[in-house]
XYZ file of N, CA and C in Angstrom:
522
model
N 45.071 30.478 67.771
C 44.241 29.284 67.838
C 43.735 28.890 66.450
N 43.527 29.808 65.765
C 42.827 29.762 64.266
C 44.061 29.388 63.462
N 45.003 29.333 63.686
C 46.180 28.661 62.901
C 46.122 27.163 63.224
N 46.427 27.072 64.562
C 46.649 25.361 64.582
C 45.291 24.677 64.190
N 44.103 25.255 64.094
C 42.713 24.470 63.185
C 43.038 24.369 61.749
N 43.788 26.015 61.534
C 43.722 25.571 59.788
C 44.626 24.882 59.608
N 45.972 25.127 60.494
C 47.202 23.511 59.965
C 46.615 22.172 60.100
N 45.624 22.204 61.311
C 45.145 20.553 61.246
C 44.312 20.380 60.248
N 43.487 21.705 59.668
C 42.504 20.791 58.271
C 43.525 21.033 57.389
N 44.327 21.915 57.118
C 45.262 21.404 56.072
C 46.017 20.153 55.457
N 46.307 19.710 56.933
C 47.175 18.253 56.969
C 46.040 17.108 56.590
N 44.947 17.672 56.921
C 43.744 16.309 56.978
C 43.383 16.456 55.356
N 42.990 17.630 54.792
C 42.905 17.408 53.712
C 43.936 17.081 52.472
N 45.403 17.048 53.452
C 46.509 16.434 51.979
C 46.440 15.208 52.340
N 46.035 14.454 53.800
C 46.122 13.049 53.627
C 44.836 12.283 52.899
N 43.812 13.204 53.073
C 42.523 12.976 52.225
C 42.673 12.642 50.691
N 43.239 13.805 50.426
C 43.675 14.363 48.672
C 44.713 12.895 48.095
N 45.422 12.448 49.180
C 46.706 11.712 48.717
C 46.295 10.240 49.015
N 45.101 10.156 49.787
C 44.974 8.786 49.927
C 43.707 8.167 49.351
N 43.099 9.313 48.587
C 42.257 9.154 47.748
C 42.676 8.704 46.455
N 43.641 9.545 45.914
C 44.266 8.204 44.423
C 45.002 7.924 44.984
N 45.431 6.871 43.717
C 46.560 6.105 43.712
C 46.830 5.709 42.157
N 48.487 5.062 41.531
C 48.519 5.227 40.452
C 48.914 3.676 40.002
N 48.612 2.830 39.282
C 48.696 1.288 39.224
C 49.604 1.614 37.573
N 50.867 0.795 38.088
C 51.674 1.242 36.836
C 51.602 -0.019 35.740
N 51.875 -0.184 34.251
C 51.517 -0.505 32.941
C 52.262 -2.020 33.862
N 51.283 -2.678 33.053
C 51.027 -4.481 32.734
C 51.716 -4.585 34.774
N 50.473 -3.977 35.344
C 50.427 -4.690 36.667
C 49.161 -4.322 37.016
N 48.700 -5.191 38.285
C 47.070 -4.504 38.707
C 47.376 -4.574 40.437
N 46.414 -3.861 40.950
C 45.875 -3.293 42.311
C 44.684 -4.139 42.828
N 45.349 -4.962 44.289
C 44.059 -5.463 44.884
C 43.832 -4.599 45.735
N 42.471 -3.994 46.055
C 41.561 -3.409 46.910
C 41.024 -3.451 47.745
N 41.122 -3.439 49.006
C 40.378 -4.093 49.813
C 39.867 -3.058 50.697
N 37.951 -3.325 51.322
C 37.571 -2.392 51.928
C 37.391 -3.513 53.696
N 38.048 -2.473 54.578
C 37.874 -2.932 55.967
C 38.458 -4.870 55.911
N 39.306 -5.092 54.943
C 39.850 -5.906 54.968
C 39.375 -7.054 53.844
N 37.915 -6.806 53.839
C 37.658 -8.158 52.475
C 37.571 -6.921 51.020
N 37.875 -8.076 49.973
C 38.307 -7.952 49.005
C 36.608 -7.014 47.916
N 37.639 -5.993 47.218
C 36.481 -5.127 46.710
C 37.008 -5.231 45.358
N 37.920 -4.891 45.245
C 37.592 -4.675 43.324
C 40.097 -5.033 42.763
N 39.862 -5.006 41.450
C 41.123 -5.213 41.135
C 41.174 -4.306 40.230
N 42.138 -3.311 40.318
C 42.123 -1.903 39.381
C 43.579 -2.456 38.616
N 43.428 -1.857 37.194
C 44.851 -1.725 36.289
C 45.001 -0.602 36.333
N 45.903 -0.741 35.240
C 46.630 0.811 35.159
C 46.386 2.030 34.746
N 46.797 2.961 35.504
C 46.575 3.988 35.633
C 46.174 5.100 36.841
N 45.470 6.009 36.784
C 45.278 6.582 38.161
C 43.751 6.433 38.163
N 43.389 5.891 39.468
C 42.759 5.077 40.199
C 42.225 5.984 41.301
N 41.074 5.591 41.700
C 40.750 6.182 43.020
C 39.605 5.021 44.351
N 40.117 5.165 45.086
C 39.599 4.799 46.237
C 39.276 5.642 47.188
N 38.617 5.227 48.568
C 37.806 5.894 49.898
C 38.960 5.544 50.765
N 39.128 7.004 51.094
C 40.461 7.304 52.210
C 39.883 6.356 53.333
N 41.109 5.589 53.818
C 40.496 5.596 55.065
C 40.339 3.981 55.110
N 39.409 4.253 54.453
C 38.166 2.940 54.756
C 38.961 1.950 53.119
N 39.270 2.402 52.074
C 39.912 1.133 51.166
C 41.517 1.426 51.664
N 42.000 0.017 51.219
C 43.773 -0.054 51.261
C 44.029 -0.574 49.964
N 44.990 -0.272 49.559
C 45.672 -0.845 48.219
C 46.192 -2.002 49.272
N 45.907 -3.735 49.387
C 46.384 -4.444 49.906
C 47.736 -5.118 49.287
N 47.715 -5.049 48.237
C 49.210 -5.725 47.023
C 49.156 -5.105 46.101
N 49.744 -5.567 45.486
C 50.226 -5.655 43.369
C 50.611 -6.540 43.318
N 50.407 -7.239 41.914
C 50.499 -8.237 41.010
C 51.190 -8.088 39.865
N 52.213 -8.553 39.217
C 52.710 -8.363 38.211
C 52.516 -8.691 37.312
N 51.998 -8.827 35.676
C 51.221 -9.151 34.867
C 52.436 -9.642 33.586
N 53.419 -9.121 34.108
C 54.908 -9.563 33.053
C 55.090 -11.160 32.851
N 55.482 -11.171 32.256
C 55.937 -12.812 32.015
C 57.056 -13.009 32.982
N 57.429 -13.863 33.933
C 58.546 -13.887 34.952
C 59.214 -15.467 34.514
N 60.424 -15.733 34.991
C 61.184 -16.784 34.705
C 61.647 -17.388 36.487
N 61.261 -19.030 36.587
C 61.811 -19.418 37.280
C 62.773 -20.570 36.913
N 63.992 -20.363 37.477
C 64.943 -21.766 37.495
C 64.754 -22.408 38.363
N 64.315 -23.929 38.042
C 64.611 -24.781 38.900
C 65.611 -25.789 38.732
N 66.504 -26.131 39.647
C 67.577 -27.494 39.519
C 67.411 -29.008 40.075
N 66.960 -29.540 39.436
C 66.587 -31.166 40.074
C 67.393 -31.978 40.116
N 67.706 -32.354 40.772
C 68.906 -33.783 40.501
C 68.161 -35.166 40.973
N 68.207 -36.062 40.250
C 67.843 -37.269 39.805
C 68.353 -37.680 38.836
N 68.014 -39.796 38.902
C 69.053 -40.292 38.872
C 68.274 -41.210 37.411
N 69.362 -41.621 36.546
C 68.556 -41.966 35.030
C 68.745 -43.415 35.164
N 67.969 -44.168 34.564
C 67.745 -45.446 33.845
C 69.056 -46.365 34.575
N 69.864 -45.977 34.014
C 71.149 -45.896 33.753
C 72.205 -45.845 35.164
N 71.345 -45.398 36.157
C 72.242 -45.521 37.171
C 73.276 -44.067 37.699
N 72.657 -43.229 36.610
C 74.175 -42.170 36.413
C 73.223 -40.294 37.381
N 73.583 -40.181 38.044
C 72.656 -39.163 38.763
C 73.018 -37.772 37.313
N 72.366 -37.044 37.501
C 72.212 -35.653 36.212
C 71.311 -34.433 37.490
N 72.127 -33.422 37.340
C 71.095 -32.094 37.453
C 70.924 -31.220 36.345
N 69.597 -31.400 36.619
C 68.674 -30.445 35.161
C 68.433 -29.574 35.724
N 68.563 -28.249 34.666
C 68.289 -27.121 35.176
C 66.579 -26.776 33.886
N 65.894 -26.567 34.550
C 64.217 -26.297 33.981
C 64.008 -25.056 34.149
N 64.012 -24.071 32.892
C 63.550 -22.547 33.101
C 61.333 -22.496 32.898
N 61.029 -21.931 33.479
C 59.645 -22.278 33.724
C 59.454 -20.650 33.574
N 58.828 -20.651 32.756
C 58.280 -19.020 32.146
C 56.933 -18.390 32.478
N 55.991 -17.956 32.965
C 54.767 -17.814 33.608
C 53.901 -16.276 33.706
N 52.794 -16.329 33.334
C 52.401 -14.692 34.314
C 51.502 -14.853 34.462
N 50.517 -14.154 35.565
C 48.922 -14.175 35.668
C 48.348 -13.644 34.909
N 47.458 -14.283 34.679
C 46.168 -14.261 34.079
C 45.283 -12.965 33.981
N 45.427 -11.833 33.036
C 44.407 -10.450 33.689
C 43.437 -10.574 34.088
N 42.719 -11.663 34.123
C 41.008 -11.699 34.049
C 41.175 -12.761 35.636
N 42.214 -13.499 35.993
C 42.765 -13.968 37.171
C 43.074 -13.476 38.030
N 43.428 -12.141 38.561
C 44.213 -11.363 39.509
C 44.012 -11.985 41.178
N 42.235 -11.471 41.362
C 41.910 -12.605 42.508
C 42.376 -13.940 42.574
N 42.582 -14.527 41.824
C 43.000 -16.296 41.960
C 44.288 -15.908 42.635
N 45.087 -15.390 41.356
C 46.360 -15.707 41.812
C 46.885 -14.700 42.881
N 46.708 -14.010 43.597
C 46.459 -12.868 44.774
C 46.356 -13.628 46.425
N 44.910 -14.335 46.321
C 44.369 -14.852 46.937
C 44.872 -16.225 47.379
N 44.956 -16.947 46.305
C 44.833 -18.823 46.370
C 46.012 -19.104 46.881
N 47.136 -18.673 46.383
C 48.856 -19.141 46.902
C 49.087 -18.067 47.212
N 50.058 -18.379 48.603
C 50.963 -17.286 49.321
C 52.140 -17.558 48.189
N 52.999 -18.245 47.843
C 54.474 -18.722 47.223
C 54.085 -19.415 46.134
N 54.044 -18.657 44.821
C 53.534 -19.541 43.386
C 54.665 -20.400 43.160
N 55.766 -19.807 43.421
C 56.750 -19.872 43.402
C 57.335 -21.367 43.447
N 57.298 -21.286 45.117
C 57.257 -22.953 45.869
C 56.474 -23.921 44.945
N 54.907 -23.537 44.699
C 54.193 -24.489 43.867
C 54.796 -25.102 42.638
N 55.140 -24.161 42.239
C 56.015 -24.197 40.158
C 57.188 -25.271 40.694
N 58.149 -24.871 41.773
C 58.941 -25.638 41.479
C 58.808 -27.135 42.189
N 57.523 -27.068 43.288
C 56.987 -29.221 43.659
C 56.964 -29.362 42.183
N 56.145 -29.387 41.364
C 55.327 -29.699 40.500
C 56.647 -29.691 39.497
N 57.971 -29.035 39.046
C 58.720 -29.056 38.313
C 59.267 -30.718 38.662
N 59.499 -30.838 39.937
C 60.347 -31.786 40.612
C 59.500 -32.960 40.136
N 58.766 -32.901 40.466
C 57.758 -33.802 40.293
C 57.545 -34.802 38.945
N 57.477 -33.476 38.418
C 57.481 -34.425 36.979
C 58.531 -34.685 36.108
N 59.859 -34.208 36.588
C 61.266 -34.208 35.989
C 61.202 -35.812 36.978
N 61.646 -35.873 38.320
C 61.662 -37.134 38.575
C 60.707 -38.250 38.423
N 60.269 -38.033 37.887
C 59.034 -39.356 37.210
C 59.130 -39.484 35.528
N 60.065 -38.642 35.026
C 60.224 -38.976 33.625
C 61.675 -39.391 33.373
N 62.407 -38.611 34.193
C 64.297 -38.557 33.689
C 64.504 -40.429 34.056
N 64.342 -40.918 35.204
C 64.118 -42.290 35.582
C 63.892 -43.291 34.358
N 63.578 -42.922 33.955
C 62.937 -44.372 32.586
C 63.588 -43.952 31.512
N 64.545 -42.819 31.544
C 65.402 -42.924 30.068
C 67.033 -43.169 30.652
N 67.654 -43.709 29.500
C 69.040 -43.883 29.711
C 69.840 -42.410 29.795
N 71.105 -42.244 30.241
C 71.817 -41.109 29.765
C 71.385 -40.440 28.383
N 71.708 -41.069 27.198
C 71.674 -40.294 25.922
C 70.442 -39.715 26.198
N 69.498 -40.687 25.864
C 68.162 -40.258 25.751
C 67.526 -39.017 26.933
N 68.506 -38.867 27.842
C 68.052 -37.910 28.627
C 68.154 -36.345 27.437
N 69.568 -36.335 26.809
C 69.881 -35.297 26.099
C 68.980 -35.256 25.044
N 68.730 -36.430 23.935
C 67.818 -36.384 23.085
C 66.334 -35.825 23.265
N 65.728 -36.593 24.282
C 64.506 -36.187 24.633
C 64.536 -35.200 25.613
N 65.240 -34.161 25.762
C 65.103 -33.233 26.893
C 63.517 -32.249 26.058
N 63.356 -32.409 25.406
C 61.978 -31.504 24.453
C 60.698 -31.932 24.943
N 61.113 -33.826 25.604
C 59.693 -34.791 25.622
C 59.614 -33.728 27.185
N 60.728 -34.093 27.975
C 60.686 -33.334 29.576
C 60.127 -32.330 29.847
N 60.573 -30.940 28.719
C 59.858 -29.709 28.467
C 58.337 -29.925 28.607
N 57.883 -30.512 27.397
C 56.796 -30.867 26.734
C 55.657 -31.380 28.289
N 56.537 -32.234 28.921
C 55.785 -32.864 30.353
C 55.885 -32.212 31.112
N 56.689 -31.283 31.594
C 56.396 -30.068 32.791
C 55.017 -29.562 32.558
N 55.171 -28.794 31.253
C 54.548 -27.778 30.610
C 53.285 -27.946 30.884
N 52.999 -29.377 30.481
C 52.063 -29.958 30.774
C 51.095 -29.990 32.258
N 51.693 -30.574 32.580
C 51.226 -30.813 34.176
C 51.246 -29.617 34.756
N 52.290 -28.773 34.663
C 51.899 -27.270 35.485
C 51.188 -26.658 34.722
N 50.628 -26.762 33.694
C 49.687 -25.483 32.990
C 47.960 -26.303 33.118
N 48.196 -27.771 33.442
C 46.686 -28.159 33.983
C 46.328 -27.318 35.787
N 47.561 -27.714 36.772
C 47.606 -26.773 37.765
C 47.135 -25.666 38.203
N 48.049 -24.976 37.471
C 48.013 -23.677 37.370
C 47.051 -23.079 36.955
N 46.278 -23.379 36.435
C 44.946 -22.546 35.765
C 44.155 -22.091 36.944
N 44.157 -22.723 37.972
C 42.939 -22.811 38.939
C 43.425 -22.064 39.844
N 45.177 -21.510 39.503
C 45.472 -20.654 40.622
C 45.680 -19.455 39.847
N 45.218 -19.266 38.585
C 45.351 -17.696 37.656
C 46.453 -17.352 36.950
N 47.279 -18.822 36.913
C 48.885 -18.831 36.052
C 48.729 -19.483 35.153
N 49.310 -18.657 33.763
C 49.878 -19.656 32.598
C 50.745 -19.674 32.386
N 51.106 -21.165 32.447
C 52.700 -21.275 31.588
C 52.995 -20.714 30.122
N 53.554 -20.021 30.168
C 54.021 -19.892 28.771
C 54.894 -20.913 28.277
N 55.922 -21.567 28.726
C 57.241 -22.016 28.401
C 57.856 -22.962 29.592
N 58.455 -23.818 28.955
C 59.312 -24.741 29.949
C 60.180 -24.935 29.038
N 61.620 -25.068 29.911
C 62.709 -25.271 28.761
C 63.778 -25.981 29.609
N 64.416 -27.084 28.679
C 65.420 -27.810 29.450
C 67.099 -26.426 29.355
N 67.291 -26.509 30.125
C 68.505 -25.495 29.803
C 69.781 -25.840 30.155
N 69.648 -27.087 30.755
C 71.022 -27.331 30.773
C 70.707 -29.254 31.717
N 71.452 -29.579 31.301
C 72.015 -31.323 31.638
C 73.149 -31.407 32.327
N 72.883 -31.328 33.220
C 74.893 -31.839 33.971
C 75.103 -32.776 34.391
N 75.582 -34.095 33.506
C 75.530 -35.846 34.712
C 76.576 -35.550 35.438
N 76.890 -36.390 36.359
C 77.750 -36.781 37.604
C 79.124 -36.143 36.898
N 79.951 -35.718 37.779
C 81.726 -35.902 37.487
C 82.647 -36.440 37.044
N 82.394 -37.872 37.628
C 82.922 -39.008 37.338
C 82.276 -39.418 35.692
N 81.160 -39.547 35.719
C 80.499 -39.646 34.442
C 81.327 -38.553 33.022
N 81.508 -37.681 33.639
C 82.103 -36.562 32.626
C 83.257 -36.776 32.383
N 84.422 -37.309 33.371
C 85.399 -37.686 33.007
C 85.712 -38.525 32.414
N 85.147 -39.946 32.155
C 84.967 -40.824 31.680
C 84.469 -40.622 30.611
N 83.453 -39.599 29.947
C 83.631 -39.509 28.676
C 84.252 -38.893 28.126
């Protein structure tokens, strides 16, 4: 009988021992949560919480990440083009709650807001000028998603035109 007590405090105290730390690995952080609302945001390293009663609810990645987006819209000109927009980003350390919390899919957000402002600028230039000014396009993403984004714990680092592809027909013809 005195065995199966000490196997059960044995087992209770390695799930104790093991669910008491935890280890938050370099340039990411740990949301916390006690009985479900939000307690604290730990970085890296080994960490400790209350068995039981806290959960490590996520991680956050603190790296700089890259999204492609591809828009197709149609220029000045009549001639349709898909742009490909690399959108460069990471949260904010002092942000973790924002960006944790505020958006389920940053993701989805980055790329309305890419669309958005690629089709409201590519429109009013001709073909060439799409290639020439692809820097002004950069320059206007960048823009508009890094006013955004602040309020959800993201900075843009970077927007970059990366590629121009007009129509088929258009290509053959030149």
């Amino acid at each position: 009988m005195s065995i199966i007590i000490y196997s059960i405090l044995g087992f209770l105290g390695f799930v104790l021992l093991f669910g008491t730390f935890f280890i938050v690995r370099q340039q990411s952080a740990a949301v916390v949560e006690r009985f479900g609302k939000f307690v604290s945001v730990r970085h890296s390293g080994l960490q400790i919480k209350i068995p039981i009663i806290d959960r490590v609810s996520g991680r956050v990645s603190l790296r700089v990440q890259q999204l492609d987006v591809v828009v197709e819209t149609k220029t000045k000109d009549d001639v349709f083009v898909k742009i490909k927009v690399s959108v460069q980003y990471k949260v904010i350390k002092d942000k973790v709650f924002d960006a944790f919390y505020k958006l389920d899919f940053p993701q989805d957000q980055i790329t309305s807001y890419v669309f958005d402002v690629v089709r409201a600028e590519v429109p009013k230039m001709i073909l060439d000028d799409v290639f020439e000014k692809k820097d002004d396009v950069a320059i206007a993403v960048k823009s508009e998603l890094n006013d955004s984004m602040l309020n959800y714990g993201f900075d843009i680092i970077k927007t970059l035109v990366t590629d121009i592809d007009p129509d088929a027909q258009v290509k053959d013809s030149m």
